[in-house]
Amino acid sequence: MSTSLNRTITSIIIMLTILSGMFAMTAHAIAQTLYALDSGDTLRITVFGEPDLSGDFTIDAQGRLNLALIGPVVVRGQTADQTRALIHDAYQDGYLRHPDVTVEVIAFRPFFIVGEVNQPGSYDYVPGMNVLNAIAIGGGMTYRGDEDDIEILRGNDTARVSIPANLATIVMPGDIVRVAERYF
């Protein structure tokens, strides 16, 4: 009886572990799909059969892409798929019959790390990054750094929010990671 119960409990634990891993992968996929574009992101835009309209484009300070024939397209706050639809509709409106457009983020805007780190500054974003990775990229914490007092400032200047963080908190492109000073 005890051995059978142990096997059942072990099987349940394994199934729950697998299900939680699947949920985490699904949540990650959803987060990537819902990523909001902003200034500094670089996109690879491909218009099938139109090499002169295809290429790598960086979103400017006003949140726009400047594209051949259609001019500036405001994409700040849009997802890659929404941007694809905007570009498709713009090219279809008088320029191409059936434009086949793809949009891929090839370089994310940088993140920033400030406060009690050895090398504060702006760094290239790496997908899947957490606060511990960001601190490591910033040269590690100074001896005064307080790993229990970290915040992330997320959003643009008009809608920036402060998020209390720990070493496992996910960092997004454009985030400002602030490591506070520890008081003895």
Tab-separated table of C-alpha atoms in Angstrom:
chain	number	residue	atom	x	y	z
A	1	MET	CA	0.000	0.000	0.000
A	2	SER	CA	2.745	2.480	0.925
A	3	THR	CA	4.750	1.741	-2.262
A	4	SER	CA	1.658	2.203	-4.431
A	5	LEU	CA	0.868	5.500	-2.697
A	6	ASN	CA	4.463	6.718	-3.213
A	7	ARG	CA	4.287	5.870	-6.937
A	8	THR	CA	0.993	7.728	-7.276
A	9	ILE	CA	2.345	10.802	-5.498
A	10	THR	CA	5.517	10.693	-7.602
A	11	SER	CA	3.438	10.447	-10.796
A	12	ILE	CA	1.297	13.411	-9.730
A	13	ILE	CA	4.383	15.494	-8.947
A	14	ILE	CA	5.909	14.657	-12.338
A	15	MET	CA	2.699	15.570	-14.167
A	16	LEU	CA	2.406	18.870	-12.268
A	17	THR	CA	6.036	19.684	-13.066
A	18	ILE	CA	5.461	19.012	-16.762
A	19	LEU	CA	2.251	21.060	-16.789
A	20	SER	CA	3.900	24.014	-15.028
A	21	GLY	CA	6.748	23.916	-17.577
A	22	MET	CA	4.235	23.905	-20.423
A	23	PHE	CA	2.411	26.861	-18.850
A	24	ALA	CA	5.692	28.787	-18.506
A	25	MET	CA	6.539	28.153	-22.168
A	26	THR	CA	3.054	29.254	-23.217
A	27	ALA	CA	3.289	32.404	-21.078
A	28	HIS	CA	6.689	33.193	-22.606
A	29	ALA	CA	5.306	32.743	-26.129
A	30	ILE	CA	2.353	35.003	-25.327
A	31	ALA	CA	4.671	37.651	-23.853
A	32	GLN	CA	6.787	37.642	-27.016
A	33	THR	CA	3.677	37.951	-29.182
A	34	LEU	CA	2.436	40.895	-27.111
A	35	TYR	CA	5.777	42.746	-27.089
A	36	ALA	CA	5.091	46.434	-27.749
A	37	LEU	CA	7.494	48.077	-30.181
A	38	ASP	CA	9.140	51.389	-29.374
A	39	SER	CA	11.998	53.693	-30.373
A	40	GLY	CA	15.302	51.880	-30.797
A	41	ASP	CA	13.871	48.504	-31.846
A	42	THR	CA	15.175	47.245	-35.190
A	43	LEU	CA	12.796	45.335	-37.448
A	44	ARG	CA	13.418	43.190	-40.503
A	45	ILE	CA	10.591	43.922	-42.908
A	46	THR	CA	10.231	41.668	-45.927
A	47	VAL	CA	7.832	42.437	-48.738
A	48	PHE	CA	7.866	39.242	-50.816
A	49	GLY	CA	8.931	39.882	-54.393
A	50	GLU	CA	9.882	43.501	-53.618
A	51	PRO	CA	13.558	43.639	-52.559
A	52	ASP	CA	13.604	47.458	-52.826
A	53	LEU	CA	10.878	47.674	-50.164
A	54	SER	CA	12.468	45.084	-47.852
A	55	GLY	CA	15.233	45.611	-45.312
A	56	ASP	CA	16.180	46.335	-41.723
A	57	PHE	CA	14.591	49.446	-40.200
A	58	THR	CA	15.050	51.091	-36.807
A	59	ILE	CA	12.088	52.771	-35.126
A	60	ASP	CA	12.904	56.479	-34.771
A	61	ALA	CA	12.484	58.719	-31.706
A	62	GLN	CA	8.889	59.524	-32.696
A	63	GLY	CA	8.008	55.820	-32.845
A	64	ARG	CA	7.891	55.685	-36.645
A	65	LEU	CA	9.321	53.578	-39.442
A	66	ASN	CA	10.171	55.449	-42.619
A	67	LEU	CA	9.400	53.116	-45.524
A	68	ALA	CA	9.739	53.489	-49.278
A	69	LEU	CA	6.604	54.621	-51.119
A	70	ILE	CA	4.402	54.869	-48.023
A	71	GLY	CA	6.581	57.139	-45.865
A	72	PRO	CA	6.368	57.235	-42.062
A	73	VAL	CA	4.298	54.568	-40.295
A	74	VAL	CA	3.677	55.049	-36.555
A	75	VAL	CA	4.361	51.718	-34.822
A	76	ARG	CA	5.064	52.745	-31.202
A	77	GLY	CA	3.017	50.514	-28.902
A	78	GLN	CA	2.122	48.084	-31.705
A	79	THR	CA	3.041	44.391	-31.779
A	80	ALA	CA	5.039	42.965	-34.684
A	81	ASP	CA	1.839	41.449	-36.088
A	82	GLN	CA	-0.073	44.732	-35.819
A	83	THR	CA	2.844	46.455	-37.545
A	84	ARG	CA	2.743	43.844	-40.324
A	85	ALA	CA	-0.965	44.604	-40.843
A	86	LEU	CA	-0.345	48.389	-40.923
A	87	ILE	CA	2.400	48.022	-43.526
A	88	HIS	CA	0.357	45.524	-45.551
A	89	ASP	CA	-2.650	47.866	-45.648
A	90	ALA	CA	-0.505	50.889	-46.540
A	91	TYR	CA	1.170	49.099	-49.470
A	92	GLN	CA	-2.158	47.650	-50.630
A	93	ASP	CA	-3.704	51.119	-50.669
A	94	GLY	CA	-2.543	52.110	-54.152
A	95	TYR	CA	0.950	50.624	-54.398
A	96	LEU	CA	0.836	46.796	-54.496
A	97	ARG	CA	-2.008	44.426	-55.387
A	98	HIS	CA	-1.434	41.654	-52.858
A	99	PRO	CA	1.513	42.561	-50.636
A	100	ASP	CA	2.923	39.667	-48.627
A	101	VAL	CA	4.634	41.335	-45.639
A	102	THR	CA	6.544	39.830	-42.721
A	103	VAL	CA	7.861	41.739	-39.709
A	104	GLU	CA	10.488	40.344	-37.338
A	105	VAL	CA	12.202	42.045	-34.388
A	106	ILE	CA	15.922	41.517	-34.975
A	107	ALA	CA	17.316	43.858	-32.304
A	108	PHE	CA	15.547	45.096	-29.199
A	109	ARG	CA	16.061	48.549	-27.741
A	110	PRO	CA	18.642	48.606	-24.944
A	111	PHE	CA	17.973	48.344	-21.231
A	112	PHE	CA	19.657	50.535	-18.627
A	113	ILE	CA	21.144	49.682	-15.253
A	114	VAL	CA	21.898	52.345	-12.649
A	115	GLY	CA	22.754	52.622	-8.986
A	116	GLU	CA	25.063	50.337	-7.071
A	117	VAL	CA	26.576	48.378	-9.962
A	118	ASN	CA	30.186	48.536	-11.101
A	119	GLN	CA	29.442	49.647	-14.676
A	120	PRO	CA	26.103	51.473	-14.885
A	121	GLY	CA	24.916	52.327	-18.355
A	122	SER	CA	23.028	51.218	-21.440
A	123	TYR	CA	23.368	47.630	-22.663
A	124	ASP	CA	21.998	45.471	-25.464
A	125	TYR	CA	18.911	43.529	-24.433
A	126	VAL	CA	19.010	39.731	-24.519
A	127	PRO	CA	15.643	37.903	-24.671
A	128	GLY	CA	14.800	36.049	-21.458
A	129	MET	CA	16.967	38.327	-19.324
A	130	ASN	CA	16.314	38.693	-15.611
A	131	VAL	CA	17.656	41.163	-13.022
A	132	LEU	CA	20.548	38.876	-12.073
A	133	ASN	CA	21.670	38.768	-15.740
A	134	ALA	CA	21.346	42.555	-15.985
A	135	ILE	CA	23.471	43.058	-12.876
A	136	ALA	CA	26.093	40.674	-14.255
A	137	ILE	CA	26.187	42.606	-17.544
A	138	GLY	CA	26.610	45.794	-15.498
A	139	GLY	CA	29.773	44.401	-13.909
A	140	GLY	CA	28.127	43.042	-10.764
A	141	MET	CA	26.916	44.805	-7.652
A	142	THR	CA	29.166	47.107	-5.690
A	143	TYR	CA	29.858	46.175	-2.074
A	144	ARG	CA	27.108	48.638	-1.116
A	145	GLY	CA	24.498	47.197	-3.481
A	146	ASP	CA	21.312	45.942	-1.816
A	147	GLU	CA	19.834	42.924	-3.616
A	148	ASP	CA	16.695	43.334	-1.494
A	149	ASP	CA	16.086	46.874	-2.794
A	150	ILE	CA	15.889	46.709	-6.578
A	151	GLU	CA	13.281	48.377	-8.760
A	152	ILE	CA	12.515	48.360	-12.454
A	153	LEU	CA	11.208	51.469	-14.168
A	154	ARG	CA	9.153	50.263	-17.145
A	155	GLY	CA	7.390	52.166	-19.901
A	156	ASN	CA	8.075	55.399	-21.708
A	157	ASP	CA	8.483	58.799	-20.089
A	158	THR	CA	4.771	59.601	-20.187
A	159	ALA	CA	3.659	56.313	-18.615
A	160	ARG	CA	6.592	54.974	-16.582
A	161	VAL	CA	5.781	52.659	-13.660
A	162	SER	CA	7.991	51.466	-10.825
A	163	ILE	CA	8.039	47.707	-10.202
A	164	PRO	CA	9.669	46.225	-7.087
A	165	ALA	CA	12.043	43.500	-8.271
A	166	ASN	CA	14.182	40.619	-7.088
A	167	LEU	CA	17.019	38.809	-8.850
A	168	ALA	CA	14.586	36.572	-10.789
A	169	THR	CA	12.351	39.382	-12.112
A	170	ILE	CA	12.232	39.515	-15.911
A	171	VAL	CA	13.795	42.573	-17.570
A	172	MET	CA	12.226	43.931	-20.769
A	173	PRO	CA	13.744	46.132	-23.500
A	174	GLY	CA	13.801	49.777	-22.463
A	175	ASP	CA	13.634	48.955	-18.741
A	176	ILE	CA	15.711	50.888	-16.235
A	177	VAL	CA	17.008	48.583	-13.482
A	178	ARG	CA	17.929	50.504	-10.320
A	179	VAL	CA	19.964	48.857	-7.561
A	180	ALA	CA	19.718	50.819	-4.309
A	181	GLU	CA	22.459	51.405	-1.771
A	182	ARG	CA	22.522	49.225	1.308
A	183	TYR	CA	22.822	50.977	4.667
A	184	PHE	CA	24.687	49.166	7.421
